[in-house]
PDB file of C-alpha atoms in Angstrom:
ATOM      1  CA  MET A  27      41.227 -46.269 -36.323  1.00  0.00           C
ATOM      2  CA  ALA A  28      38.252 -46.309 -38.541  1.00  0.00           C
ATOM      3  CA  LYS A  29      35.538 -44.029 -38.039  1.00  0.00           C
ATOM      4  CA  ARG A  30      32.396 -45.438 -36.692  1.00  0.00           C
ATOM      5  CA  GLU A  31      29.546 -45.225 -38.946  1.00  0.00           C
ATOM      6  CA  THR A  32      26.916 -43.291 -37.469  1.00  0.00           C
ATOM      7  CA  THR A  33      23.022 -44.188 -37.679  1.00  0.00           C
ATOM      8  CA  LYS A  34      22.624 -41.331 -40.044  1.00  0.00           C
ATOM      9  CA  ASP A  35      25.388 -42.409 -42.352  1.00  0.00           C
ATOM     10  CA  LYS A  36      24.171 -46.031 -42.487  1.00  0.00           C
ATOM     11  CA  ILE A  37      20.758 -44.553 -43.510  1.00  0.00           C
ATOM     12  CA  LEU A  38      22.166 -42.473 -46.093  1.00  0.00           C
ATOM     13  CA  ASN A  39      24.368 -44.900 -47.617  1.00  0.00           C
ATOM     14  CA  ALA A  40      21.821 -47.698 -47.690  1.00  0.00           C
ATOM     15  CA  ALA A  41      19.418 -45.186 -49.305  1.00  0.00           C
ATOM     16  CA  GLU A  42      21.831 -44.210 -51.910  1.00  0.00           C
ATOM     17  CA  ALA A  43      22.766 -47.822 -53.078  1.00  0.00           C
ATOM     18  CA  LEU A  44      19.153 -48.556 -53.302  1.00  0.00           C
ATOM     19  CA  PHE A  45      18.079 -45.501 -54.992  1.00  0.00           C
ATOM     20  CA  ALA A  46      21.055 -45.801 -57.870  1.00  0.00           C
ATOM     21  CA  GLU A  47      19.922 -49.272 -58.567  1.00  0.00           C
ATOM     22  CA  HIS A  48      16.367 -49.154 -58.402  1.00  0.00           C
ATOM     23  CA  GLY A  49      15.265 -45.403 -58.329  1.00  0.00           C
ATOM     24  CA  PHE A  50      13.475 -43.162 -56.054  1.00  0.00           C
ATOM     25  CA  GLU A  51       9.809 -44.315 -56.855  1.00  0.00           C
ATOM     26  CA  GLN A  52      10.604 -48.224 -56.733  1.00  0.00           C
ATOM     27  CA  THR A  53      12.537 -47.836 -53.300  1.00  0.00           C
ATOM     28  CA  SER A  54      10.650 -48.112 -50.132  1.00  0.00           C
ATOM     29  CA  LEU A  55      11.647 -46.793 -46.600  1.00  0.00           C
ATOM     30  CA  ARG A  56      11.128 -50.434 -45.546  1.00  0.00           C
ATOM     31  CA  GLN A  57      13.929 -51.580 -48.019  1.00  0.00           C
ATOM     32  CA  ILE A  58      16.076 -48.666 -46.802  1.00  0.00           C
ATOM     33  CA  THR A  59      15.732 -49.690 -43.007  1.00  0.00           C
ATOM     34  CA  ALA A  60      16.227 -53.377 -43.905  1.00  0.00           C
ATOM     35  CA  GLU A  61      19.554 -52.523 -45.684  1.00  0.00           C
ATOM     36  CA  ALA A  62      20.833 -49.969 -43.063  1.00  0.00           C
ATOM     37  CA  ASP A  63      19.396 -52.421 -40.312  1.00  0.00           C
ATOM     38  CA  VAL A  64      17.821 -49.507 -38.325  1.00  0.00           C
ATOM     39  CA  ASN A  65      14.232 -48.926 -37.554  1.00  0.00           C
ATOM     40  CA  LEU A  66      11.889 -46.516 -39.269  1.00  0.00           C
ATOM     41  CA  ALA A  67      11.726 -44.241 -36.150  1.00  0.00           C
ATOM     42  CA  SER A  68      15.582 -43.513 -36.787  1.00  0.00           C
ATOM     43  CA  VAL A  69      14.778 -42.587 -40.533  1.00  0.00           C
ATOM     44  CA  ASN A  70      12.074 -40.159 -39.101  1.00  0.00           C
ATOM     45  CA  TYR A  71      14.295 -38.592 -36.732  1.00  0.00           C
ATOM     46  CA  HIS A  72      17.292 -37.945 -39.080  1.00  0.00           C
ATOM     47  CA  PHE A  73      15.272 -36.856 -41.956  1.00  0.00           C
ATOM     48  CA  GLY A  74      11.192 -36.421 -41.317  1.00  0.00           C
ATOM     49  CA  SER A  75      10.438 -38.054 -44.670  1.00  0.00           C
ATOM     50  CA  LYS A  76      11.511 -40.022 -47.841  1.00  0.00           C
ATOM     51  CA  LYS A  77      11.780 -36.752 -49.556  1.00  0.00           C
ATOM     52  CA  ALA A  78      14.144 -35.158 -47.247  1.00  0.00           C
ATOM     53  CA  LEU A  79      16.160 -38.260 -47.440  1.00  0.00           C
ATOM     54  CA  ILE A  80      16.144 -38.331 -51.137  1.00  0.00           C
ATOM     55  CA  GLN A  81      17.492 -34.648 -50.892  1.00  0.00           C
ATOM     56  CA  ALA A  82      20.381 -35.484 -48.485  1.00  0.00           C
ATOM     57  CA  VAL A  83      21.438 -38.165 -50.352  1.00  0.00           C
ATOM     58  CA  MET A  84      21.656 -35.910 -53.566  1.00  0.00           C
ATOM     59  CA  ALA A  85      23.167 -33.227 -51.363  1.00  0.00           C
ATOM     60  CA  ARG A  86      26.372 -35.240 -50.705  1.00  0.00           C
ATOM     61  CA  TYR A  87      27.146 -34.967 -54.502  1.00  0.00           C
ATOM     62  CA  LEU A  88      25.902 -31.534 -55.132  1.00  0.00           C
ATOM     63  CA  GLU A  89      27.752 -29.752 -52.252  1.00  0.00           C
ATOM     64  CA  VAL A  90      30.948 -30.930 -53.849  1.00  0.00           C
ATOM     65  CA  LEU A  91      29.984 -30.722 -57.655  1.00  0.00           C
ATOM     66  CA  MET A  92      28.509 -27.340 -57.648  1.00  0.00           C
ATOM     67  CA  PRO A  93      30.894 -25.184 -55.981  1.00  0.00           C
ATOM     68  CA  ALA A  94      33.776 -26.853 -58.204  1.00  0.00           C
ATOM     69  CA  LEU A  95      31.609 -26.090 -61.103  1.00  0.00           C
ATOM     70  CA  ASN A  96      31.182 -22.460 -60.300  1.00  0.00           C
ATOM     71  CA  ALA A  97      34.882 -21.972 -59.826  1.00  0.00           C
ATOM     72  CA  GLU A  98      35.427 -23.477 -63.689  1.00  0.00           C
ATOM     73  CA  PHE A  99      32.713 -21.006 -64.737  1.00  0.00           C
ATOM     74  CA  ASP A 100      34.811 -17.897 -62.783  1.00  0.00           C
ATOM     75  CA  GLN A 101      37.645 -19.227 -65.267  1.00  0.00           C
ATOM     76  CA  LEU A 102      35.784 -19.346 -68.317  1.00  0.00           C
ATOM     77  CA  GLU A 103      33.509 -16.382 -68.065  1.00  0.00           C
ATOM     78  CA  PRO A 104      35.989 -13.755 -68.763  1.00  0.00           C
ATOM     79  CA  ARG A 105      36.962 -14.993 -71.807  1.00  0.00           C
ATOM     80  CA  ALA A 106      36.182 -12.985 -74.823  1.00  0.00           C
ATOM     81  CA  GLN A 107      34.980 -15.961 -76.746  1.00  0.00           C
ATOM     82  CA  PHE A 108      34.015 -19.603 -75.754  1.00  0.00           C
ATOM     83  CA  SER A 109      32.162 -22.760 -77.519  1.00  0.00           C
ATOM     84  CA  THR A 110      29.736 -25.093 -76.233  1.00  0.00           C
ATOM     85  CA  ARG A 111      32.614 -27.574 -75.826  1.00  0.00           C
ATOM     86  CA  ASP A 112      34.582 -24.959 -73.557  1.00  0.00           C
ATOM     87  CA  VAL A 113      31.267 -24.836 -71.332  1.00  0.00           C
ATOM     88  CA  PHE A 114      30.893 -28.482 -71.056  1.00  0.00           C
ATOM     89  CA  ASP A 115      34.972 -28.909 -70.421  1.00  0.00           C
ATOM     90  CA  CYS A 116      33.986 -27.258 -67.233  1.00  0.00           C
ATOM     91  CA  PHE A 117      32.348 -30.352 -65.978  1.00  0.00           C
ATOM     92  CA  ARG A 118      35.334 -32.741 -66.332  1.00  0.00           C
ATOM     93  CA  GLU A 119      37.166 -31.943 -63.098  1.00  0.00           C
ATOM     94  CA  PRO A 120      33.979 -31.175 -60.843  1.00  0.00           C
ATOM     95  CA  LEU A 121      32.487 -34.513 -61.970  1.00  0.00           C
ATOM     96  CA  ASN A 122      36.048 -36.319 -61.646  1.00  0.00           C
ATOM     97  CA  ALA A 123      36.091 -34.718 -57.721  1.00  0.00           C
ATOM     98  CA  LEU A 124      32.573 -36.796 -57.045  1.00  0.00           C
ATOM     99  CA  LYS A 125      35.286 -39.669 -56.469  1.00  0.00           C
ATOM    100  CA  LYS A 126      35.740 -37.976 -53.094  1.00  0.00           C
ATOM    101  CA  VAL A 127      32.283 -38.568 -52.137  1.00  0.00           C
ATOM    102  CA  ARG A 128      32.464 -42.331 -53.021  1.00  0.00           C
ATOM    103  CA  LYS A 129      34.243 -44.739 -55.350  1.00  0.00           C
ATOM    104  CA  GLY A 130      32.479 -44.472 -58.680  1.00  0.00           C
ATOM    105  CA  GLY A 131      30.944 -41.304 -57.372  1.00  0.00           C
ATOM    106  CA  PRO A 132      30.516 -39.676 -61.081  1.00  0.00           C
ATOM    107  CA  THR A 133      28.588 -42.837 -62.169  1.00  0.00           C
ATOM    108  CA  ILE A 134      26.553 -43.095 -59.021  1.00  0.00           C
ATOM    109  CA  PHE A 135      25.633 -39.356 -59.145  1.00  0.00           C
ATOM    110  CA  LEU A 136      24.575 -39.492 -62.854  1.00  0.00           C
ATOM    111  CA  SER A 137      22.539 -42.516 -62.206  1.00  0.00           C
ATOM    112  CA  LEU A 138      20.588 -40.728 -59.266  1.00  0.00           C
ATOM    113  CA  LEU A 139      20.048 -37.810 -61.540  1.00  0.00           C
ATOM    114  CA  GLY A 140      18.666 -40.051 -64.284  1.00  0.00           C
ATOM    115  CA  PHE A 141      16.139 -41.467 -61.972  1.00  0.00           C
ATOM    116  CA  ALA A 142      15.327 -38.052 -60.492  1.00  0.00           C
ATOM    117  CA  TYR A 143      13.710 -37.080 -64.043  1.00  0.00           C
ATOM    118  CA  ALA A 144      12.568 -40.545 -64.646  1.00  0.00           C
ATOM    119  CA  ASP A 145      10.848 -40.547 -61.437  1.00  0.00           C
ATOM    120  CA  ILE A 146       9.522 -37.082 -61.824  1.00  0.00           C
ATOM    121  CA  GLN A 147      11.189 -35.811 -58.370  1.00  0.00           C
ATOM    122  CA  GLY A 148       9.960 -32.234 -58.491  1.00  0.00           C
ATOM    123  CA  HIS A 149      11.052 -31.594 -55.288  1.00  0.00           C
ATOM    124  CA  LEU A 150      14.543 -32.172 -56.061  1.00  0.00           C
ATOM    125  CA  ARG A 151      14.487 -29.646 -58.650  1.00  0.00           C
ATOM    126  CA  ARG A 152      13.314 -27.233 -56.455  1.00  0.00           C
ATOM    127  CA  TYR A 153      15.856 -28.137 -53.986  1.00  0.00           C
ATOM    128  CA  THR A 154      18.608 -27.855 -56.418  1.00  0.00           C
ATOM    129  CA  MET A 155      17.346 -24.331 -57.494  1.00  0.00           C
ATOM    130  CA  GLU A 156      17.029 -23.142 -54.124  1.00  0.00           C
ATOM    131  CA  HIS A 157      20.685 -24.181 -53.003  1.00  0.00           C
ATOM    132  CA  PHE A 158      22.545 -24.008 -56.252  1.00  0.00           C
ATOM    133  CA  GLY A 159      20.273 -21.759 -58.363  1.00  0.00           C
ATOM    134  CA  GLU A 160      23.057 -19.226 -59.037  1.00  0.00           C
ATOM    135  CA  VAL A 161      25.334 -22.191 -60.756  1.00  0.00           C
ATOM    136  CA  MET A 162      22.366 -23.285 -62.756  1.00  0.00           C
ATOM    137  CA  HIS A 163      21.479 -19.829 -64.061  1.00  0.00           C
ATOM    138  CA  ARG A 164      25.400 -19.092 -64.701  1.00  0.00           C
ATOM    139  CA  LEU A 165      25.499 -22.451 -66.831  1.00  0.00           C
ATOM    140  CA  LEU A 166      22.160 -21.332 -68.996  1.00  0.00           C
ATOM    141  CA  ALA A 167      23.878 -17.956 -69.560  1.00  0.00           C
ATOM    142  CA  LEU A 168      27.141 -19.305 -70.756  1.00  0.00           C
ATOM    143  CA  LEU A 169      25.244 -21.654 -72.908  1.00  0.00           C
ATOM    144  CA  HIS A 170      23.322 -18.729 -74.309  1.00  0.00           C
ATOM    145  CA  VAL A 171      26.444 -16.809 -74.840  1.00  0.00           C
ATOM    146  CA  ALA A 172      27.766 -19.786 -76.916  1.00  0.00           C
ATOM    147  CA  ASN A 173      24.705 -20.416 -78.986  1.00  0.00           C
ATOM    148  CA  PRO A 174      23.155 -16.835 -79.253  1.00  0.00           C
ATOM    149  CA  ASN A 175      20.686 -18.178 -81.827  1.00  0.00           C
ATOM    150  CA  LEU A 176      19.055 -20.932 -79.761  1.00  0.00           C
ATOM    151  CA  SER A 177      15.574 -20.069 -78.268  1.00  0.00           C
ATOM    152  CA  PRO A 178      15.108 -20.896 -74.524  1.00  0.00           C
ATOM    153  CA  ALA A 179      12.868 -23.785 -75.458  1.00  0.00           C
ATOM    154  CA  ASP A 180      15.398 -25.193 -77.898  1.00  0.00           C
ATOM    155  CA  MET A 181      17.963 -24.711 -75.102  1.00  0.00           C
ATOM    156  CA  PHE A 182      15.537 -26.671 -72.642  1.00  0.00           C
ATOM    157  CA  TRP A 183      15.255 -29.754 -75.053  1.00  0.00           C
ATOM    158  CA  ARG A 184      18.910 -30.053 -76.001  1.00  0.00           C
ATOM    159  CA  LEU A 185      20.058 -29.660 -72.209  1.00  0.00           C
ATOM    160  CA  HIS A 186      17.786 -32.730 -71.403  1.00  0.00           C
ATOM    161  CA  PHE A 187      18.888 -34.624 -74.289  1.00  0.00           C
ATOM    162  CA  VAL A 188      22.649 -33.815 -73.139  1.00  0.00           C
ATOM    163  CA  LEU A 189      21.363 -35.125 -69.603  1.00  0.00           C
ATOM    164  CA  GLY A 190      20.136 -38.272 -71.150  1.00  0.00           C
ATOM    165  CA  ALA A 191      23.236 -39.204 -73.114  1.00  0.00           C
ATOM    166  CA  SER A 192      25.479 -38.272 -70.132  1.00  0.00           C
ATOM    167  CA  VAL A 193      23.516 -40.764 -67.696  1.00  0.00           C
ATOM    168  CA  PHE A 194      23.550 -43.504 -70.369  1.00  0.00           C
ATOM    169  CA  ALA A 195      27.040 -43.057 -71.185  1.00  0.00           C
ATOM    170  CA  GLN A 196      28.060 -43.237 -67.576  1.00  0.00           C
ATOM    171  CA  VAL A 197      25.909 -45.921 -66.193  1.00  0.00           C
ATOM    172  CA  SER A 198      26.496 -48.130 -69.446  1.00  0.00           C
ATOM    173  CA  GLY A 199      30.200 -47.301 -69.360  1.00  0.00           C
ATOM    174  CA  PRO A 200      31.666 -50.670 -68.454  1.00  0.00           C
ATOM    175  CA  ALA A 201      29.486 -52.583 -71.073  1.00  0.00           C
ATOM    176  CA  LEU A 202      30.445 -49.881 -73.526  1.00  0.00           C
ATOM    177  CA  ARG A 203      34.255 -50.294 -72.935  1.00  0.00           C
ATOM    178  CA  GLU A 204      33.714 -53.957 -73.391  1.00  0.00           C
ATOM    179  CA  ILE A 205      32.063 -53.801 -76.770  1.00  0.00           C
ATOM    180  CA  ALA A 206      34.690 -51.472 -77.806  1.00  0.00           C
ATOM    181  CA  ALA A 207      37.530 -53.530 -76.816  1.00  0.00           C
ATOM    182  CA  ALA A 208      36.014 -56.819 -78.204  1.00  0.00           C
ATOM    183  CA  ASP A 209      34.788 -55.376 -81.583  1.00  0.00           C
ATOM    184  CA  PHE A 210      37.436 -52.639 -82.225  1.00  0.00           C
ATOM    185  CA  GLY A 211      40.570 -53.507 -80.266  1.00  0.00           C
ATOM    186  CA  GLU A 212      40.107 -50.421 -78.142  1.00  0.00           C
ATOM    187  CA  SER A 213      41.115 -50.141 -74.800  1.00  0.00           C
ATOM    188  CA  ILE A 214      39.563 -46.964 -73.164  1.00  0.00           C
ATOM    189  CA  ALA A 215      39.596 -46.214 -69.269  1.00  0.00           C
ATOM    190  CA  ALA A 216      36.455 -45.191 -67.455  1.00  0.00           C
ATOM    191  CA  ASP A 217      37.802 -41.435 -67.232  1.00  0.00           C
ATOM    192  CA  GLN A 218      38.278 -41.622 -71.303  1.00  0.00           C
ATOM    193  CA  VAL A 219      34.627 -42.140 -72.081  1.00  0.00           C
ATOM    194  CA  VAL A 220      34.133 -38.412 -71.130  1.00  0.00           C
ATOM    195  CA  ASP A 221      36.642 -37.379 -73.898  1.00  0.00           C
ATOM    196  CA  ARG A 222      34.340 -39.286 -76.435  1.00  0.00           C
ATOM    197  CA  LEU A 223      31.157 -37.607 -75.041  1.00  0.00           C
ATOM    198  CA  ILE A 224      31.866 -34.024 -74.526  1.00  0.00           C
ATOM    199  CA  PRO A 225      32.245 -33.581 -78.368  1.00  0.00           C
ATOM    200  CA  PHE A 226      29.058 -35.584 -79.040  1.00  0.00           C
ATOM    201  CA  LEU A 227      27.207 -33.340 -76.651  1.00  0.00           C
ATOM    202  CA  ALA A 228      28.551 -30.089 -77.761  1.00  0.00           C
ATOM    203  CA  GLY A 229      27.758 -30.930 -81.467  1.00  0.00           C
ATOM    204  CA  GLY A 230      24.139 -31.750 -80.534  1.00  0.00           C
ATOM    205  CA  VAL A 231      23.685 -28.576 -78.751  1.00  0.00           C
ATOM    206  CA  ASP A 232      25.349 -26.515 -81.725  1.00  0.00           C
ATOM    207  CA  ALA A 233      23.436 -28.273 -84.152  1.00  0.00           C
ATOM    208  CA  PRO A 234      21.443 -25.832 -86.507  1.00  0.00           C
ATOM    209  CA  THR A 235      17.693 -25.766 -85.576  1.00  0.00           C
ATOM    210  CA  ALA A 236      15.160 -27.608 -87.971  1.00  0.00           C
TER     211      ALA A 236
END
């Protein structure tokens, strides 16, 4: 017997779908309540504010991604030598695990992440660092080991370019695969886009400074 969707889940699912399509700033609580078929009092009761609702939507993905990523870092860190590509390869399985959250989970998560930066959701950065700061610090530390000549400022810019390319590749993946099939006769599955993306990202981070 299918589990009955709770009011809280209805709100989360409606908010996630609207946020992923329109962004956080462009989605109102009125739109969310209409989509979820609930009243505003229900949103306030379960979440208290729009910011808390945004954090709850992201938490469903981060609570799967971050522990899995941390486990991958546990395997990488003891190695005597590793490259930027090795660090980015750590994201493969954790991102794939987001399919357990929802069908298309990796694409939805990266779309939400893209809007988090585009809409300047500073509270999300604070939430992420408060709950998963250790994992983020490990990521930076591993990348600095792989790229000891990069300054913190250079790493900041390159990681945000990495984020932008990753969001584009995932969100635009279906269109890119159609073009590849039509123009080059290539049949590429969604998961194989990551195989094309990771070497590009690693090359960008490893590139010599100007």
